[in-house]
Amino acid sequence: MASTTQYPGQASAYVGSSGISHAKVAPGEIAVGVVVGRASEYFDFFVFGIACVLVFPSVFFPFEPRLEGTLWSFVIFSFAFIARPIGTAVSMAVQRRWGRGTKLTMALFLLGTATVGMAFLPGYNVIGMHAITLLAIFRCLQGFALGGSWDGLPSLLALNAPPDRRGWYAMLGQLGAPIGFMVASALFLFLTVALTQQDFLEWGWRYPFFVAFAINVVALFARLRLVVTEEYTQLLEEGELEPIGIPKIVREQGYNLFIGAFAALASYALFHLVTVFPLSWIAVSATQRMQDVLVVQIVGAAVGILGTIASGWIADRIGRRTTLGTLAVLIGVFALFAPWLLGGGPAAQDAFILIGFALLGLSYGQASGTVTANFERRFRYTGAALTSDMAWLIGAAFAPLVALGLSARFGLAAVSIYLLSGVACTLIALRINKVLETRD
């Protein structure tokens, strides 16, 4: 017989069948595992995203003009999001056969190896098209591995959260995004300031990819410390958080997967439009120094962290669905001013980044918990992972490519249209979700 406490406000203990009481799993430990794990993953992805602007056009696409080289880099950028649902599907099968610890170890090792592998890649001038091919393969492996790194910690926090604190616990896992972006931006800022342009493009850009591997090692041990314990296993089993086969969840909960992919689309569309896209637009238009833009983005990430934290407080008072809907409307208003801000001088461009990060933190902080509450308990573990995968694929994977390509051809109004389409999808999906939601 086993027993656990219900709320993360208290520690959870597990008494095995032998009657021996095992060590407690404190909610603080789960929260730390969530933040550390997500921050390491986002760091990997943002290192690649920033390199798509500052490095890859010169190193892997030197035969193309700056704009076209950046667009080709963004094509490869999208590959990880395409591979991510595949990684989730395969990893669920691995977990059913060999367990969570094995799955997580394999996924994070693959993620770190693929990332550090990019650091060793020769440029196009050395091995020609093989360099681009290898970069694309490593990027696919990144996405595949990220899909397999789902540990269920956010779902565990959500299920055990007190009814009046669900918004707060939902935002914890989302903190990893602005933290990862801040660290990645700060590292690139240091390298671009400390090195000459030639040294940076020859060898300096490789350093963040090595750092990513080291961070993944730390994250692996931080998360394994939880997921392989009997206490954590017991908490998951009591919450019925199990890896369901993909065909089964699609058959029985496909409508929730579909709605979940669109319910936070405004947040996911905004995600790369305030992180990676402004850097690319300013680099192509040459309106500011890259170092200055990176400084503003670091400040923006800090604003995003504060916004994410505030989203938990707000959602617990007005509801997660209301928070997402309200922020979607505000993102729509922001979209109307996007062409004027991005097309203006440095001050207006900086304002676009800072305001965008504030809206992103407030909306993205609640992007994961609103629709996954619809899943039956036994489907939540897999459902939460797949819903996130599909939201990233539909909302964010192609955002930098589409925004930069269309803006270069038709003007910055394309950014407004892209964001407004995401807002419309979010509001419609939230309206449908209100009918289908089975628990608040």
mmCIF file of N, CA, C and O in Angstrom, residues 52-54 66-67 70-71 74 272-273 275-288 290 293 297 338-345 348-350 352-353 400-415:
data_model
loop_
_atom_site.group_PDB
_atom_site.id
_atom_site.type_symbol
_atom_site.label_atom_id
_atom_site.label_comp_id
_atom_site.label_asym_id
_atom_site.label_seq_id
_atom_site.Cartn_x
_atom_site.Cartn_y
_atom_site.Cartn_z
ATOM 1 N N CYS A 52 21.673 30.838 -36.591
ATOM 2 C CA CYS A 52 21.061 30.938 -37.924
ATOM 3 C C CYS A 52 21.196 32.344 -38.494
ATOM 4 O O CYS A 52 21.210 32.528 -39.718
ATOM 5 N N VAL A 53 21.293 33.325 -37.626
ATOM 6 C CA VAL A 53 21.409 34.719 -38.055
ATOM 7 C C VAL A 53 22.865 35.177 -38.081
ATOM 8 O O VAL A 53 23.323 35.777 -39.062
ATOM 9 N N LEU A 54 23.597 34.893 -37.016
ATOM 10 C CA LEU A 54 24.940 35.448 -36.866
ATOM 11 C C LEU A 54 26.028 34.612 -37.540
ATOM 12 O O LEU A 54 27.088 35.154 -37.867
ATOM 13 N N ARG A 66 23.102 37.669 -48.044
ATOM 14 C CA ARG A 66 22.779 37.557 -46.616
ATOM 15 C C ARG A 66 21.332 37.121 -46.383
ATOM 16 O O ARG A 66 21.045 36.244 -45.558
ATOM 17 N N LEU A 67 20.390 37.714 -47.092
ATOM 18 C CA LEU A 67 18.980 37.379 -46.906
ATOM 19 C C LEU A 67 18.713 35.922 -47.234
ATOM 20 O O LEU A 67 18.116 35.185 -46.439
ATOM 21 N N THR A 70 20.218 33.495 -44.767
ATOM 22 C CA THR A 70 19.452 33.418 -43.523
ATOM 23 C C THR A 70 18.179 32.599 -43.711
ATOM 24 O O THR A 70 17.801 31.807 -42.833
ATOM 25 N N LEU A 71 17.522 32.768 -44.848
ATOM 26 C CA LEU A 71 16.303 31.996 -45.115
ATOM 27 C C LEU A 71 16.599 30.501 -45.180
ATOM 28 O O LEU A 71 15.846 29.678 -44.647
ATOM 29 N N PHE A 74 16.986 29.209 -41.781
ATOM 30 C CA PHE A 74 15.699 29.030 -41.116
ATOM 31 C C PHE A 74 14.959 27.785 -41.623
ATOM 32 O O PHE A 74 14.139 27.214 -40.892
ATOM 33 N N HIS A 272 8.912 33.027 -31.622
ATOM 34 C CA HIS A 272 10.091 33.246 -32.453
ATOM 35 C C HIS A 272 10.076 34.604 -33.155
ATOM 36 O O HIS A 272 11.098 35.025 -33.693
ATOM 37 N N LEU A 273 8.921 35.269 -33.129
ATOM 38 C CA LEU A 273 8.855 36.590 -33.749
ATOM 39 C C LEU A 273 9.425 37.692 -32.853
ATOM 40 O O LEU A 273 9.631 38.802 -33.318
ATOM 41 N N THR A 275 12.079 36.687 -30.631
ATOM 42 C CA THR A 275 13.403 36.181 -30.262
ATOM 43 C C THR A 275 14.333 36.142 -31.469
ATOM 44 O O THR A 275 15.292 36.907 -31.563
ATOM 45 N N VAL A 276 14.028 35.260 -32.418
ATOM 46 C CA VAL A 276 14.927 35.036 -33.555
ATOM 47 C C VAL A 276 14.673 36.011 -34.701
ATOM 48 O O VAL A 276 15.615 36.553 -35.288
ATOM 49 N N PHE A 277 13.398 36.254 -35.016
ATOM 50 C CA PHE A 277 13.081 37.070 -36.184
ATOM 51 C C PHE A 277 13.622 38.506 -36.120
ATOM 52 O O PHE A 277 14.207 38.993 -37.098
ATOM 53 N N PRO A 278 13.455 39.259 -34.998
ATOM 54 C CA PRO A 278 13.989 40.629 -34.977
ATOM 55 C C PRO A 278 15.484 40.673 -35.242
ATOM 56 O O PRO A 278 15.978 41.589 -35.912
ATOM 57 N N LEU A 279 16.204 39.697 -34.724
ATOM 58 C CA LEU A 279 17.641 39.635 -34.947
ATOM 59 C C LEU A 279 17.945 39.500 -36.435
ATOM 60 O O LEU A 279 18.833 40.167 -36.970
ATOM 61 N N SER A 280 17.168 38.656 -37.122
ATOM 62 C CA SER A 280 17.400 38.447 -38.554
ATOM 63 C C SER A 280 17.001 39.673 -39.365
ATOM 64 O O SER A 280 17.710 40.069 -40.300
ATOM 65 N N TRP A 281 15.876 40.300 -39.026
ATOM 66 C CA TRP A 281 15.423 41.459 -39.785
ATOM 67 C C TRP A 281 16.403 42.616 -39.653
ATOM 68 O O TRP A 281 16.741 43.287 -40.626
ATOM 69 N N ILE A 282 16.886 42.848 -38.427
ATOM 70 C CA ILE A 282 17.824 43.939 -38.201
ATOM 71 C C ILE A 282 19.171 43.629 -38.847
ATOM 72 O O ILE A 282 19.844 44.529 -39.377
ATOM 73 N N ALA A 283 19.576 42.345 -38.830
ATOM 74 C CA ALA A 283 20.840 41.967 -39.470
ATOM 75 C C ALA A 283 20.781 42.188 -40.976
ATOM 76 O O ALA A 283 21.731 42.708 -41.585
ATOM 77 N N VAL A 284 19.672 41.828 -41.602
ATOM 78 C CA VAL A 284 19.524 41.988 -43.047
ATOM 79 C C VAL A 284 19.398 43.460 -43.426
ATOM 80 O O VAL A 284 19.981 43.922 -44.418
ATOM 81 N N SER A 285 18.638 44.224 -42.632
ATOM 82 C CA SER A 285 18.437 45.636 -42.955
ATOM 83 C C SER A 285 19.572 46.520 -42.454
ATOM 84 O O SER A 285 19.661 47.690 -42.829
ATOM 85 N N ALA A 286 20.436 45.974 -41.578
ATOM 86 C CA ALA A 286 21.618 46.681 -41.061
ATOM 87 C C ALA A 286 21.259 48.018 -40.420
ATOM 88 O O ALA A 286 21.909 49.040 -40.650
ATOM 89 N N THR A 287 20.223 48.017 -39.578
ATOM 90 C CA THR A 287 19.814 49.253 -38.912
ATOM 91 C C THR A 287 20.431 49.417 -37.526
ATOM 92 O O THR A 287 20.392 50.498 -36.954
ATOM 93 N N GLN A 288 20.978 48.319 -36.971
ATOM 94 C CA GLN A 288 21.636 48.384 -35.671
ATOM 95 C C GLN A 288 22.813 47.410 -35.647
ATOM 96 O O GLN A 288 22.871 46.464 -36.434
ATOM 97 N N MET A 290 24.669 44.254 -34.101
ATOM 98 C CA MET A 290 24.152 43.037 -33.513
ATOM 99 C C MET A 290 24.354 43.005 -32.000
ATOM 100 O O MET A 290 23.520 42.486 -31.257
ATOM 101 N N VAL A 293 21.540 44.814 -30.321
ATOM 102 C CA VAL A 293 20.285 44.056 -30.362
ATOM 103 C C VAL A 293 20.319 42.928 -29.330
ATOM 104 O O VAL A 293 19.324 42.663 -28.638
ATOM 105 N N GLN A 297 17.753 42.137 -26.287
ATOM 106 C CA GLN A 297 17.069 40.855 -26.164
ATOM 107 C C GLN A 297 17.327 40.206 -24.810
ATOM 108 O O GLN A 297 16.456 39.504 -24.288
ATOM 109 N N ALA A 338 3.209 46.251 -35.231
ATOM 110 C CA ALA A 338 4.486 45.602 -35.542
ATOM 111 C C ALA A 338 5.207 46.219 -36.740
ATOM 112 O O ALA A 338 6.422 46.479 -36.665
ATOM 113 N N PRO A 339 4.531 46.491 -37.870
ATOM 114 C CA PRO A 339 5.254 47.076 -39.014
ATOM 115 C C PRO A 339 5.870 48.438 -38.689
ATOM 116 O O PRO A 339 6.996 48.734 -39.114
ATOM 117 N N TRP A 340 5.128 49.263 -37.952
ATOM 118 C CA TRP A 340 5.641 50.592 -37.603
ATOM 119 C C TRP A 340 6.849 50.484 -36.676
ATOM 120 O O TRP A 340 7.834 51.214 -36.831
ATOM 121 N N LEU A 341 6.796 49.557 -35.708
ATOM 122 C CA LEU A 341 7.892 49.409 -34.752
ATOM 123 C C LEU A 341 9.138 48.822 -35.412
ATOM 124 O O LEU A 341 10.246 49.369 -35.289
ATOM 125 N N LEU A 342 8.972 47.707 -36.128
ATOM 126 C CA LEU A 342 10.132 47.066 -36.749
ATOM 127 C C LEU A 342 10.697 47.897 -37.892
ATOM 128 O O LEU A 342 11.891 47.840 -38.180
ATOM 129 N N GLY A 343 9.837 48.660 -38.551
ATOM 130 C CA GLY A 343 10.294 49.478 -39.655
ATOM 131 C C GLY A 343 10.823 50.827 -39.244
ATOM 132 O O GLY A 343 11.291 51.606 -40.081
ATOM 133 N N GLY A 344 10.782 51.111 -37.947
ATOM 134 C CA GLY A 344 11.265 52.391 -37.453
ATOM 135 C C GLY A 344 12.749 52.353 -37.135
ATOM 136 O O GLY A 344 13.489 51.465 -37.575
ATOM 137 N N GLY A 345 13.177 53.305 -36.345
ATOM 138 C CA GLY A 345 14.580 53.376 -35.955
ATOM 139 C C GLY A 345 14.900 52.407 -34.835
ATOM 140 O O GLY A 345 14.055 51.604 -34.418
ATOM 141 N N ALA A 348 12.392 52.267 -31.835
ATOM 142 C CA ALA A 348 11.140 51.576 -32.132
ATOM 143 C C ALA A 348 11.357 50.067 -32.215
ATOM 144 O O ALA A 348 10.525 49.279 -31.735
ATOM 145 N N GLN A 349 12.465 49.625 -32.807
ATOM 146 C CA GLN A 349 12.761 48.202 -32.887
ATOM 147 C C GLN A 349 12.983 47.607 -31.503
ATOM 148 O O GLN A 349 12.538 46.494 -31.220
ATOM 149 N N ASP A 350 13.667 48.357 -30.649
ATOM 150 C CA ASP A 350 13.870 47.887 -29.277
ATOM 151 C C ASP A 350 12.537 47.775 -28.547
ATOM 152 O O ASP A 350 12.321 46.839 -27.756
ATOM 153 N N PHE A 352 9.676 47.092 -29.898
ATOM 154 C CA PHE A 352 9.022 45.879 -30.404
ATOM 155 C C PHE A 352 9.492 44.663 -29.613
ATOM 156 O O PHE A 352 8.689 43.817 -29.199
ATOM 157 N N ILE A 353 10.787 44.559 -29.385
ATOM 158 C CA ILE A 353 11.345 43.412 -28.675
ATOM 159 C C ILE A 353 10.870 43.382 -27.225
ATOM 160 O O ILE A 353 10.410 42.347 -26.718
ATOM 161 N N PRO A 400 10.052 32.181 -38.167
ATOM 162 C CA PRO A 400 11.129 33.056 -38.666
ATOM 163 C C PRO A 400 11.259 33.013 -40.181
ATOM 164 O O PRO A 400 11.489 34.052 -40.819
ATOM 165 N N LEU A 401 11.106 31.833 -40.770
ATOM 166 C CA LEU A 401 11.221 31.675 -42.222
ATOM 167 C C LEU A 401 10.123 32.446 -42.942
ATOM 168 O O LEU A 401 10.386 33.219 -43.871
ATOM 169 N N VAL A 402 8.881 32.233 -42.502
ATOM 170 C CA VAL A 402 7.736 32.882 -43.150
ATOM 171 C C VAL A 402 7.795 34.395 -42.937
ATOM 172 O O VAL A 402 7.605 35.178 -43.882
ATOM 173 N N ALA A 403 8.066 34.823 -41.715
ATOM 174 C CA ALA A 403 8.066 36.261 -41.412
ATOM 175 C C ALA A 403 9.161 36.988 -42.186
ATOM 176 O O ALA A 403 8.913 38.047 -42.779
ATOM 177 N N LEU A 404 10.373 36.436 -42.199
ATOM 178 C CA LEU A 404 11.467 37.105 -42.907
ATOM 179 C C LEU A 404 11.264 37.049 -44.417
ATOM 180 O O LEU A 404 11.461 38.063 -45.111
ATOM 181 N N GLY A 405 10.861 35.893 -44.927
ATOM 182 C CA GLY A 405 10.670 35.754 -46.371
ATOM 183 C C GLY A 405 9.576 36.662 -46.901
ATOM 184 O O GLY A 405 9.774 37.377 -47.896
ATOM 185 N N LEU A 406 8.420 36.661 -46.238
ATOM 186 C CA LEU A 406 7.308 37.490 -46.702
ATOM 187 C C LEU A 406 7.571 38.971 -46.467
ATOM 188 O O LEU A 406 7.185 39.811 -47.286
ATOM 189 N N SER A 407 8.222 39.294 -45.354
ATOM 190 C CA SER A 407 8.512 40.704 -45.082
ATOM 191 C C SER A 407 9.497 41.272 -46.091
ATOM 192 O O SER A 407 9.361 42.424 -46.521
ATOM 193 N N ALA A 408 10.483 40.478 -46.468
ATOM 194 C CA ALA A 408 11.456 40.938 -47.463
ATOM 195 C C ALA A 408 10.801 41.153 -48.820
ATOM 196 O O ALA A 408 11.214 42.034 -49.583
ATOM 197 N N ARG A 409 9.773 40.365 -49.101
ATOM 198 C CA ARG A 409 9.128 40.453 -50.421
ATOM 199 C C ARG A 409 7.947 41.415 -50.440
ATOM 200 O O ARG A 409 7.778 42.171 -51.397
ATOM 201 N N PHE A 410 7.136 41.391 -49.371
ATOM 202 C CA PHE A 410 5.895 42.173 -49.385
ATOM 203 C C PHE A 410 5.842 43.265 -48.323
ATOM 204 O O PHE A 410 4.876 44.031 -48.285
ATOM 205 N N GLY A 411 6.813 43.328 -47.456
ATOM 206 C CA GLY A 411 6.801 44.329 -46.401
ATOM 207 C C GLY A 411 6.442 43.742 -45.046
ATOM 208 O O GLY A 411 5.970 42.599 -44.935
ATOM 209 N N LEU A 412 6.638 44.529 -44.006
ATOM 210 C CA LEU A 412 6.457 44.057 -42.638
ATOM 211 C C LEU A 412 4.996 43.818 -42.267
ATOM 212 O O LEU A 412 4.715 43.282 -41.188
ATOM 213 N N ALA A 413 4.067 44.181 -43.129
ATOM 214 C CA ALA A 413 2.659 43.867 -42.867
ATOM 215 C C ALA A 413 2.454 42.366 -42.761
ATOM 216 O O ALA A 413 1.500 41.896 -42.122
ATOM 217 N N ALA A 414 3.350 41.589 -43.362
ATOM 218 C CA ALA A 414 3.255 40.133 -43.296
ATOM 219 C C ALA A 414 3.361 39.643 -41.852
ATOM 220 O O ALA A 414 2.738 38.645 -41.472
ATOM 221 N N VAL A 415 4.159 40.337 -41.026
ATOM 222 C CA VAL A 415 4.284 39.962 -39.619
ATOM 223 C C VAL A 415 2.942 40.138 -38.917
ATOM 224 O O VAL A 415 2.517 39.292 -38.115
#
